[in-house]
């Protein structure tokens, strides 16, 4: 099961396509489960289901009298996750969104309710809640836990030595990987590594950030369903297939 936002959907779609290409004649069932918060594709001949659970923040967002409350210390959906053989978590994309795209009105941190909070602090706190849940609730003898690393976007050409470029449109070549990516890793990537390093149970980081930074050419750009400029998600087939190759290696290790 993949748990996270649309970038979890991105890697899930890639894996489904790769598995279907490997066994094109397998009988397949697609289902929406748990009020459609879970999408599941089952390869019946192999008795394997590959699922994605939609969660923007991993922690809870509850409708209360004052509005939508982001609860940094609460993660009730874990009951839907623990019975799977592999769990691949992801969150980051929505933490800095504001205005109409922000999916909460207030933040609850240890019972203290505020209108806003430093977003990186909130991200770290939520990841720490997830980490504590892994240590307390997941039997890692039967369930492998993986965190899908921070996926970069490409909206600022200065990051890849092309000042004035504002998105990935017409980008046809990867950044030259013979040198380091100019801006280095995003701060969120270091937060993820730090939180994972303090988990007592084994958790594998699918460390996709640096290799994905090089792929400014791998986004849908203007070729997408919502007719906007998408330099956040990735083409399928494409870079997410490489993520899944790394996932495959992690599962075999």
PDB file of C-alpha atoms in Angstrom:
ATOM      1  CA  UNK A   1       0.000   0.000   0.000  1.00  0.00           C
ATOM      2  CA  UNK A   2       1.138   3.505  -0.905  1.00  0.00           C
ATOM      3  CA  UNK A   3      -0.054   6.177   1.549  1.00  0.00           C
ATOM      4  CA  UNK A   4       0.163   9.846   0.660  1.00  0.00           C
ATOM      5  CA  UNK A   5      -0.784  12.564  -1.811  1.00  0.00           C
ATOM      6  CA  UNK A   6      -0.872  12.651  -5.615  1.00  0.00           C
ATOM      7  CA  UNK A   7       2.828  11.744  -5.790  1.00  0.00           C
ATOM      8  CA  UNK A   8       1.894   8.453  -4.146  1.00  0.00           C
ATOM      9  CA  UNK A   9      -0.710   8.072  -6.875  1.00  0.00           C
ATOM     10  CA  UNK A  10       2.035   8.858  -9.407  1.00  0.00           C
ATOM     11  CA  UNK A  11       4.344   6.024  -8.281  1.00  0.00           C
ATOM     12  CA  UNK A  12       1.372   3.648  -7.797  1.00  0.00           C
ATOM     13  CA  UNK A  13       0.206   4.195 -11.379  1.00  0.00           C
ATOM     14  CA  UNK A  14       3.733   3.542 -12.605  1.00  0.00           C
ATOM     15  CA  UNK A  15       3.988   0.292 -10.643  1.00  0.00           C
ATOM     16  CA  UNK A  16       0.593  -0.933 -11.884  1.00  0.00           C
ATOM     17  CA  UNK A  17       1.684  -0.302 -15.476  1.00  0.00           C
ATOM     18  CA  UNK A  18       5.007  -2.089 -14.948  1.00  0.00           C
ATOM     19  CA  UNK A  19       3.339  -5.107 -13.346  1.00  0.00           C
ATOM     20  CA  UNK A  20       0.722  -5.300 -16.094  1.00  0.00           C
ATOM     21  CA  UNK A  21       3.456  -5.123 -18.740  1.00  0.00           C
ATOM     22  CA  UNK A  22       5.171  -8.070 -17.040  1.00  0.00           C
ATOM     23  CA  UNK A  23       1.977 -10.184 -16.813  1.00  0.00           C
ATOM     24  CA  UNK A  24      -0.335  -8.778 -19.529  1.00  0.00           C
ATOM     25  CA  UNK A  25      -2.718 -11.735 -19.445  1.00  0.00           C
ATOM     26  CA  UNK A  26      -3.284 -11.715 -15.694  1.00  0.00           C
ATOM     27  CA  UNK A  27      -6.860 -11.243 -14.496  1.00  0.00           C
ATOM     28  CA  UNK A  28      -7.141  -7.816 -12.854  1.00  0.00           C
ATOM     29  CA  UNK A  29      -9.783  -6.222 -10.646  1.00  0.00           C
ATOM     30  CA  UNK A  30      -9.828  -2.519  -9.738  1.00  0.00           C
ATOM     31  CA  UNK A  31     -11.807  -1.436  -6.663  1.00  0.00           C
ATOM     32  CA  UNK A  32     -12.519   1.647  -4.601  1.00  0.00           C
ATOM     33  CA  UNK A  33     -12.483   0.796  -0.888  1.00  0.00           C
ATOM     34  CA  UNK A  34     -13.155   2.590   2.415  1.00  0.00           C
ATOM     35  CA  UNK A  35     -15.430   5.238   0.862  1.00  0.00           C
ATOM     36  CA  UNK A  36     -13.002   5.491  -2.067  1.00  0.00           C
ATOM     37  CA  UNK A  37     -10.091   6.686   0.088  1.00  0.00           C
ATOM     38  CA  UNK A  38      -8.349   3.490  -1.104  1.00  0.00           C
ATOM     39  CA  UNK A  39      -7.859   2.498  -4.743  1.00  0.00           C
ATOM     40  CA  UNK A  40      -6.877  -1.149  -5.150  1.00  0.00           C
ATOM     41  CA  UNK A  41      -5.737  -3.145  -8.163  1.00  0.00           C
ATOM     42  CA  UNK A  42      -5.659  -6.896  -7.600  1.00  0.00           C
ATOM     43  CA  UNK A  43      -3.744  -9.312  -9.818  1.00  0.00           C
ATOM     44  CA  UNK A  44      -5.996 -12.310  -9.176  1.00  0.00           C
ATOM     45  CA  UNK A  45      -3.680 -14.991 -10.569  1.00  0.00           C
ATOM     46  CA  UNK A  46      -0.997 -13.929  -8.084  1.00  0.00           C
ATOM     47  CA  UNK A  47      -3.294 -12.987  -5.164  1.00  0.00           C
ATOM     48  CA  UNK A  48      -1.564  -9.621  -4.886  1.00  0.00           C
ATOM     49  CA  UNK A  49      -3.235  -6.250  -4.353  1.00  0.00           C
ATOM     50  CA  UNK A  50      -1.451  -2.956  -4.928  1.00  0.00           C
ATOM     51  CA  UNK A  51      -3.258  -0.100  -3.194  1.00  0.00           C
ATOM     52  CA  UNK A  52      -3.022   3.623  -2.700  1.00  0.00           C
ATOM     53  CA  UNK A  53      -4.539   5.425   0.309  1.00  0.00           C
ATOM     54  CA  UNK A  54      -5.167   9.134  -0.249  1.00  0.00           C
ATOM     55  CA  UNK A  55      -3.720  11.236   2.605  1.00  0.00           C
ATOM     56  CA  UNK A  56      -2.276  14.713   2.124  1.00  0.00           C
ATOM     57  CA  UNK A  57      -0.590  15.048   5.525  1.00  0.00           C
ATOM     58  CA  UNK A  58      -0.590  11.497   7.013  1.00  0.00           C
ATOM     59  CA  UNK A  59      -1.902  13.077  10.242  1.00  0.00           C
ATOM     60  CA  UNK A  60      -5.595  13.884  10.699  1.00  0.00           C
ATOM     61  CA  UNK A  61      -7.659  16.805   9.446  1.00  0.00           C
ATOM     62  CA  UNK A  62     -11.000  16.931  11.298  1.00  0.00           C
ATOM     63  CA  UNK A  63     -14.110  19.023  10.695  1.00  0.00           C
ATOM     64  CA  UNK A  64     -14.909  20.825  13.946  1.00  0.00           C
ATOM     65  CA  UNK A  65     -17.123  23.730  14.958  1.00  0.00           C
ATOM     66  CA  UNK A  66     -14.365  26.258  14.214  1.00  0.00           C
ATOM     67  CA  UNK A  67     -13.542  24.676  10.835  1.00  0.00           C
ATOM     68  CA  UNK A  68     -11.041  22.155   9.493  1.00  0.00           C
ATOM     69  CA  UNK A  69      -8.375  21.389  12.103  1.00  0.00           C
ATOM     70  CA  UNK A  70      -5.000  19.891  11.172  1.00  0.00           C
ATOM     71  CA  UNK A  71      -4.063  17.674  14.130  1.00  0.00           C
ATOM     72  CA  UNK A  72      -0.301  17.253  14.166  1.00  0.00           C
ATOM     73  CA  UNK A  73      -0.330  14.653  16.943  1.00  0.00           C
ATOM     74  CA  UNK A  74      -3.166  12.434  15.718  1.00  0.00           C
ATOM     75  CA  UNK A  75      -3.090   9.681  13.073  1.00  0.00           C
ATOM     76  CA  UNK A  76      -6.216   7.524  13.295  1.00  0.00           C
ATOM     77  CA  UNK A  77      -6.020   6.089   9.774  1.00  0.00           C
ATOM     78  CA  UNK A  78      -3.210   3.775  10.817  1.00  0.00           C
ATOM     79  CA  UNK A  79      -5.781   1.026  11.426  1.00  0.00           C
ATOM     80  CA  UNK A  80      -6.320   0.856   7.649  1.00  0.00           C
ATOM     81  CA  UNK A  81      -2.609   0.382   6.966  1.00  0.00           C
ATOM     82  CA  UNK A  82      -1.066  -2.088   9.395  1.00  0.00           C
ATOM     83  CA  UNK A  83      -2.293  -5.344   7.835  1.00  0.00           C
ATOM     84  CA  UNK A  84      -0.362  -4.853   4.589  1.00  0.00           C
ATOM     85  CA  UNK A  85       2.945  -6.505   3.714  1.00  0.00           C
ATOM     86  CA  UNK A  86       4.565  -3.314   2.431  1.00  0.00           C
ATOM     87  CA  UNK A  87       3.769   0.293   3.374  1.00  0.00           C
ATOM     88  CA  UNK A  88       5.206   3.168   1.318  1.00  0.00           C
ATOM     89  CA  UNK A  89       4.548   6.576   2.905  1.00  0.00           C
ATOM     90  CA  UNK A  90       4.829  10.036   1.384  1.00  0.00           C
ATOM     91  CA  UNK A  91       3.941  13.583   2.391  1.00  0.00           C
ATOM     92  CA  UNK A  92       5.292  17.063   1.708  1.00  0.00           C
ATOM     93  CA  UNK A  93       3.554  18.528  -1.356  1.00  0.00           C
ATOM     94  CA  UNK A  94       0.691  20.172   0.554  1.00  0.00           C
ATOM     95  CA  UNK A  95       2.492  21.508   3.620  1.00  0.00           C
ATOM     96  CA  UNK A  96       3.351  24.926   2.156  1.00  0.00           C
ATOM     97  CA  UNK A  97       0.088  25.511   0.286  1.00  0.00           C
ATOM     98  CA  UNK A  98      -1.955  28.543   1.339  1.00  0.00           C
ATOM     99  CA  UNK A  99      -5.183  30.284   0.405  1.00  0.00           C
ATOM    100  CA  UNK A 100      -7.792  28.189  -1.387  1.00  0.00           C
ATOM    101  CA  UNK A 101      -5.348  25.287  -1.778  1.00  0.00           C
ATOM    102  CA  UNK A 102      -4.759  24.990   1.966  1.00  0.00           C
ATOM    103  CA  UNK A 103      -6.787  22.050   3.238  1.00  0.00           C
ATOM    104  CA  UNK A 104      -7.162  23.197   6.850  1.00  0.00           C
ATOM    105  CA  UNK A 105      -8.216  26.324   8.784  1.00  0.00           C
ATOM    106  CA  UNK A 106      -6.511  25.769  12.165  1.00  0.00           C
ATOM    107  CA  UNK A 107      -3.631  23.744  13.566  1.00  0.00           C
ATOM    108  CA  UNK A 108      -3.759  21.692  16.749  1.00  0.00           C
ATOM    109  CA  UNK A 109      -0.331  20.947  18.229  1.00  0.00           C
ATOM    110  CA  UNK A 110      -0.427  19.211  21.621  1.00  0.00           C
ATOM    111  CA  UNK A 111      -3.862  20.750  22.313  1.00  0.00           C
ATOM    112  CA  UNK A 112      -2.787  24.289  21.412  1.00  0.00           C
ATOM    113  CA  UNK A 113      -4.902  25.618  18.532  1.00  0.00           C
ATOM    114  CA  UNK A 114      -3.489  28.348  16.285  1.00  0.00           C
ATOM    115  CA  UNK A 115      -4.442  29.885  12.968  1.00  0.00           C
ATOM    116  CA  UNK A 116      -1.050  29.055  11.455  1.00  0.00           C
ATOM    117  CA  UNK A 117       2.366  27.626  12.303  1.00  0.00           C
ATOM    118  CA  UNK A 118       5.815  27.521  10.765  1.00  0.00           C
ATOM    119  CA  UNK A 119       5.255  24.958   8.017  1.00  0.00           C
ATOM    120  CA  UNK A 120       8.584  23.165   8.349  1.00  0.00           C
ATOM    121  CA  UNK A 121       8.008  22.855  12.097  1.00  0.00           C
ATOM    122  CA  UNK A 122       4.545  21.437  11.425  1.00  0.00           C
ATOM    123  CA  UNK A 123       5.980  18.993   8.883  1.00  0.00           C
ATOM    124  CA  UNK A 124       8.583  17.751  11.366  1.00  0.00           C
ATOM    125  CA  UNK A 125       5.981  17.384  14.118  1.00  0.00           C
ATOM    126  CA  UNK A 126       3.640  15.388  11.857  1.00  0.00           C
ATOM    127  CA  UNK A 127       6.486  13.140  10.701  1.00  0.00           C
ATOM    128  CA  UNK A 128       7.436  12.563  14.340  1.00  0.00           C
ATOM    129  CA  UNK A 129       3.835  11.490  15.033  1.00  0.00           C
ATOM    130  CA  UNK A 130       4.114   9.050  12.118  1.00  0.00           C
ATOM    131  CA  UNK A 131       7.484   7.797  13.397  1.00  0.00           C
ATOM    132  CA  UNK A 132       6.054   7.124  16.872  1.00  0.00           C
ATOM    133  CA  UNK A 133       3.171   5.226  15.253  1.00  0.00           C
ATOM    134  CA  UNK A 134       5.629   3.036  13.318  1.00  0.00           C
ATOM    135  CA  UNK A 135       7.469   2.201  16.526  1.00  0.00           C
ATOM    136  CA  UNK A 136       4.301   1.475  18.514  1.00  0.00           C
ATOM    137  CA  UNK A 137       1.876  -0.046  15.982  1.00  0.00           C
ATOM    138  CA  UNK A 138       3.729  -1.683  13.081  1.00  0.00           C
ATOM    139  CA  UNK A 139       5.045  -5.227  13.280  1.00  0.00           C
ATOM    140  CA  UNK A 140       8.106  -4.840  11.072  1.00  0.00           C
ATOM    141  CA  UNK A 141       8.704  -8.599  11.213  1.00  0.00           C
ATOM    142  CA  UNK A 142       5.805  -8.951   8.755  1.00  0.00           C
ATOM    143  CA  UNK A 143       5.442  -5.451   7.300  1.00  0.00           C
ATOM    144  CA  UNK A 144       8.212  -3.583   5.500  1.00  0.00           C
ATOM    145  CA  UNK A 145       8.026   0.191   6.034  1.00  0.00           C
ATOM    146  CA  UNK A 146       9.354   2.581   3.394  1.00  0.00           C
ATOM    147  CA  UNK A 147       9.254   6.365   3.176  1.00  0.00           C
ATOM    148  CA  UNK A 148       9.111   7.803  -0.333  1.00  0.00           C
ATOM    149  CA  UNK A 149      11.595  10.686  -0.263  1.00  0.00           C
ATOM    150  CA  UNK A 150      10.890  14.307  -1.164  1.00  0.00           C
ATOM    151  CA  UNK A 151       9.953  14.754  -4.816  1.00  0.00           C
ATOM    152  CA  UNK A 152      11.288  18.035  -6.286  1.00  0.00           C
ATOM    153  CA  UNK A 153       9.427  20.382  -8.633  1.00  0.00           C
ATOM    154  CA  UNK A 154      10.884  22.530 -11.407  1.00  0.00           C
ATOM    155  CA  UNK A 155       9.389  26.041 -11.519  1.00  0.00           C
ATOM    156  CA  UNK A 156      12.539  28.116 -11.032  1.00  0.00           C
ATOM    157  CA  UNK A 157      15.238  27.909 -13.685  1.00  0.00           C
ATOM    158  CA  UNK A 158      17.777  29.490 -11.349  1.00  0.00           C
ATOM    159  CA  UNK A 159      17.891  26.129  -9.588  1.00  0.00           C
ATOM    160  CA  UNK A 160      19.362  24.485 -12.701  1.00  0.00           C
ATOM    161  CA  UNK A 161      21.436  27.461 -13.963  1.00  0.00           C
ATOM    162  CA  UNK A 162      18.802  28.880 -16.338  1.00  0.00           C
ATOM    163  CA  UNK A 163      17.791  32.233 -14.775  1.00  0.00           C
ATOM    164  CA  UNK A 164      14.529  33.588 -16.168  1.00  0.00           C
ATOM    165  CA  UNK A 165      13.021  30.176 -16.840  1.00  0.00           C
ATOM    166  CA  UNK A 166       9.841  29.871 -14.793  1.00  0.00           C
ATOM    167  CA  UNK A 167       8.777  26.272 -15.360  1.00  0.00           C
ATOM    168  CA  UNK A 168       9.631  22.996 -17.095  1.00  0.00           C
ATOM    169  CA  UNK A 169       7.923  23.802 -20.422  1.00  0.00           C
ATOM    170  CA  UNK A 170      10.125  22.867 -23.409  1.00  0.00           C
ATOM    171  CA  UNK A 171      12.722  21.270 -21.158  1.00  0.00           C
ATOM    172  CA  UNK A 172      13.991  18.386 -23.282  1.00  0.00           C
ATOM    173  CA  UNK A 173      17.171  17.289 -21.507  1.00  0.00           C
ATOM    174  CA  UNK A 174      18.055  16.357 -17.919  1.00  0.00           C
ATOM    175  CA  UNK A 175      20.325  18.596 -15.900  1.00  0.00           C
ATOM    176  CA  UNK A 176      23.932  17.574 -16.477  1.00  0.00           C
ATOM    177  CA  UNK A 177      24.471  15.154 -13.636  1.00  0.00           C
ATOM    178  CA  UNK A 178      28.259  15.344 -13.824  1.00  0.00           C
ATOM    179  CA  UNK A 179      28.076  18.178 -11.291  1.00  0.00           C
ATOM    180  CA  UNK A 180      25.975  18.651  -8.168  1.00  0.00           C
ATOM    181  CA  UNK A 181      22.522  20.196  -8.522  1.00  0.00           C
ATOM    182  CA  UNK A 182      23.174  23.911  -7.878  1.00  0.00           C
ATOM    183  CA  UNK A 183      20.741  24.494  -4.987  1.00  0.00           C
ATOM    184  CA  UNK A 184      21.418  21.242  -3.149  1.00  0.00           C
ATOM    185  CA  UNK A 185      18.746  19.209  -1.407  1.00  0.00           C
ATOM    186  CA  UNK A 186      15.565  20.882  -0.082  1.00  0.00           C
ATOM    187  CA  UNK A 187      15.328  21.371   3.682  1.00  0.00           C
ATOM    188  CA  UNK A 188      12.422  18.912   3.871  1.00  0.00           C
ATOM    189  CA  UNK A 189      14.727  16.103   2.688  1.00  0.00           C
ATOM    190  CA  UNK A 190      16.992  16.672   5.702  1.00  0.00           C
ATOM    191  CA  UNK A 191      13.972  16.704   8.039  1.00  0.00           C
ATOM    192  CA  UNK A 192      12.846  13.334   6.644  1.00  0.00           C
ATOM    193  CA  UNK A 193      16.301  11.806   7.114  1.00  0.00           C
ATOM    194  CA  UNK A 194      16.561  13.158  10.656  1.00  0.00           C
ATOM    195  CA  UNK A 195      13.151  11.837  11.737  1.00  0.00           C
ATOM    196  CA  UNK A 196      13.768   8.407  10.186  1.00  0.00           C
ATOM    197  CA  UNK A 197      17.163   8.165  11.894  1.00  0.00           C
ATOM    198  CA  UNK A 198      15.393   8.310  15.275  1.00  0.00           C
ATOM    199  CA  UNK A 199      12.910   5.492  14.564  1.00  0.00           C
ATOM    200  CA  UNK A 200      13.787   2.361  16.534  1.00  0.00           C
ATOM    201  CA  UNK A 201      12.278  -0.056  14.019  1.00  0.00           C
ATOM    202  CA  UNK A 202      13.701  -0.590  10.507  1.00  0.00           C
ATOM    203  CA  UNK A 203      12.419   1.969   7.992  1.00  0.00           C
ATOM    204  CA  UNK A 204      13.879   2.274   4.495  1.00  0.00           C
ATOM    205  CA  UNK A 205      14.158   5.706   2.858  1.00  0.00           C
ATOM    206  CA  UNK A 206      13.459   5.556  -0.862  1.00  0.00           C
ATOM    207  CA  UNK A 207      15.940   8.346  -1.489  1.00  0.00           C
ATOM    208  CA  UNK A 208      14.703   9.747  -4.805  1.00  0.00           C
ATOM    209  CA  UNK A 209      15.322  13.466  -4.275  1.00  0.00           C
ATOM    210  CA  UNK A 210      18.743  14.081  -5.811  1.00  0.00           C
ATOM    211  CA  UNK A 211      18.220  11.885  -8.870  1.00  0.00           C
ATOM    212  CA  UNK A 212      14.792  13.478  -9.484  1.00  0.00           C
ATOM    213  CA  UNK A 213      16.199  17.010  -9.262  1.00  0.00           C
ATOM    214  CA  UNK A 214      18.171  16.241 -12.417  1.00  0.00           C
ATOM    215  CA  UNK A 215      15.002  15.400 -14.376  1.00  0.00           C
ATOM    216  CA  UNK A 216      13.599  18.830 -15.211  1.00  0.00           C
ATOM    217  CA  UNK A 217      12.584  17.246 -18.533  1.00  0.00           C
ATOM    218  CA  UNK A 218      10.393  14.499 -16.990  1.00  0.00           C
ATOM    219  CA  UNK A 219       7.232  16.417 -16.009  1.00  0.00           C
ATOM    220  CA  UNK A 220       3.946  16.552 -17.969  1.00  0.00           C
ATOM    221  CA  UNK A 221       4.337  20.367 -18.233  1.00  0.00           C
ATOM    222  CA  UNK A 222       1.321  21.597 -20.268  1.00  0.00           C
ATOM    223  CA  UNK A 223       0.309  18.085 -21.335  1.00  0.00           C
ATOM    224  CA  UNK A 224      -2.106  17.206 -18.543  1.00  0.00           C
ATOM    225  CA  UNK A 225      -5.803  16.918 -17.742  1.00  0.00           C
ATOM    226  CA  UNK A 226      -6.198  20.219 -15.866  1.00  0.00           C
ATOM    227  CA  UNK A 227      -4.657  22.303 -18.689  1.00  0.00           C
ATOM    228  CA  UNK A 228      -2.216  24.064 -16.368  1.00  0.00           C
ATOM    229  CA  UNK A 229       1.559  23.914 -16.096  1.00  0.00           C
ATOM    230  CA  UNK A 230       2.501  20.802 -14.130  1.00  0.00           C
ATOM    231  CA  UNK A 231       6.162  20.669 -13.137  1.00  0.00           C
ATOM    232  CA  UNK A 232       5.366  18.805  -9.926  1.00  0.00           C
ATOM    233  CA  UNK A 233       4.170  15.391 -11.077  1.00  0.00           C
ATOM    234  CA  UNK A 234       5.955  13.039 -13.476  1.00  0.00           C
ATOM    235  CA  UNK A 235       5.162  11.422 -16.803  1.00  0.00           C
ATOM    236  CA  UNK A 236       4.210   7.736 -16.820  1.00  0.00           C
ATOM    237  CA  UNK A 237       6.126   5.966 -18.246  1.00  0.00           C
ATOM    238  CA  UNK A 238       9.127   7.913 -17.003  1.00  0.00           C
ATOM    239  CA  UNK A 239      11.020   8.821 -13.866  1.00  0.00           C
ATOM    240  CA  UNK A 240       8.569   7.060 -11.540  1.00  0.00           C
ATOM    241  CA  UNK A 241       9.547   3.782 -13.205  1.00  0.00           C
ATOM    242  CA  UNK A 242      13.075   4.411 -11.905  1.00  0.00           C
ATOM    243  CA  UNK A 243      11.608   5.024  -8.432  1.00  0.00           C
ATOM    244  CA  UNK A 244       9.917   1.635  -8.675  1.00  0.00           C
ATOM    245  CA  UNK A 245      13.139  -0.058  -9.753  1.00  0.00           C
ATOM    246  CA  UNK A 246      14.681   1.309  -6.564  1.00  0.00           C
ATOM    247  CA  UNK A 247      11.627   0.181  -4.617  1.00  0.00           C
ATOM    248  CA  UNK A 248      12.045  -3.317  -6.080  1.00  0.00           C
ATOM    249  CA  UNK A 249      15.684  -3.379  -4.983  1.00  0.00           C
ATOM    250  CA  UNK A 250      14.647  -2.278  -1.476  1.00  0.00           C
ATOM    251  CA  UNK A 251      12.057  -5.048  -1.256  1.00  0.00           C
ATOM    252  CA  UNK A 252      14.659  -7.663  -2.196  1.00  0.00           C
ATOM    253  CA  UNK A 253      17.303  -6.370   0.237  1.00  0.00           C
TER     254      UNK A 253
END
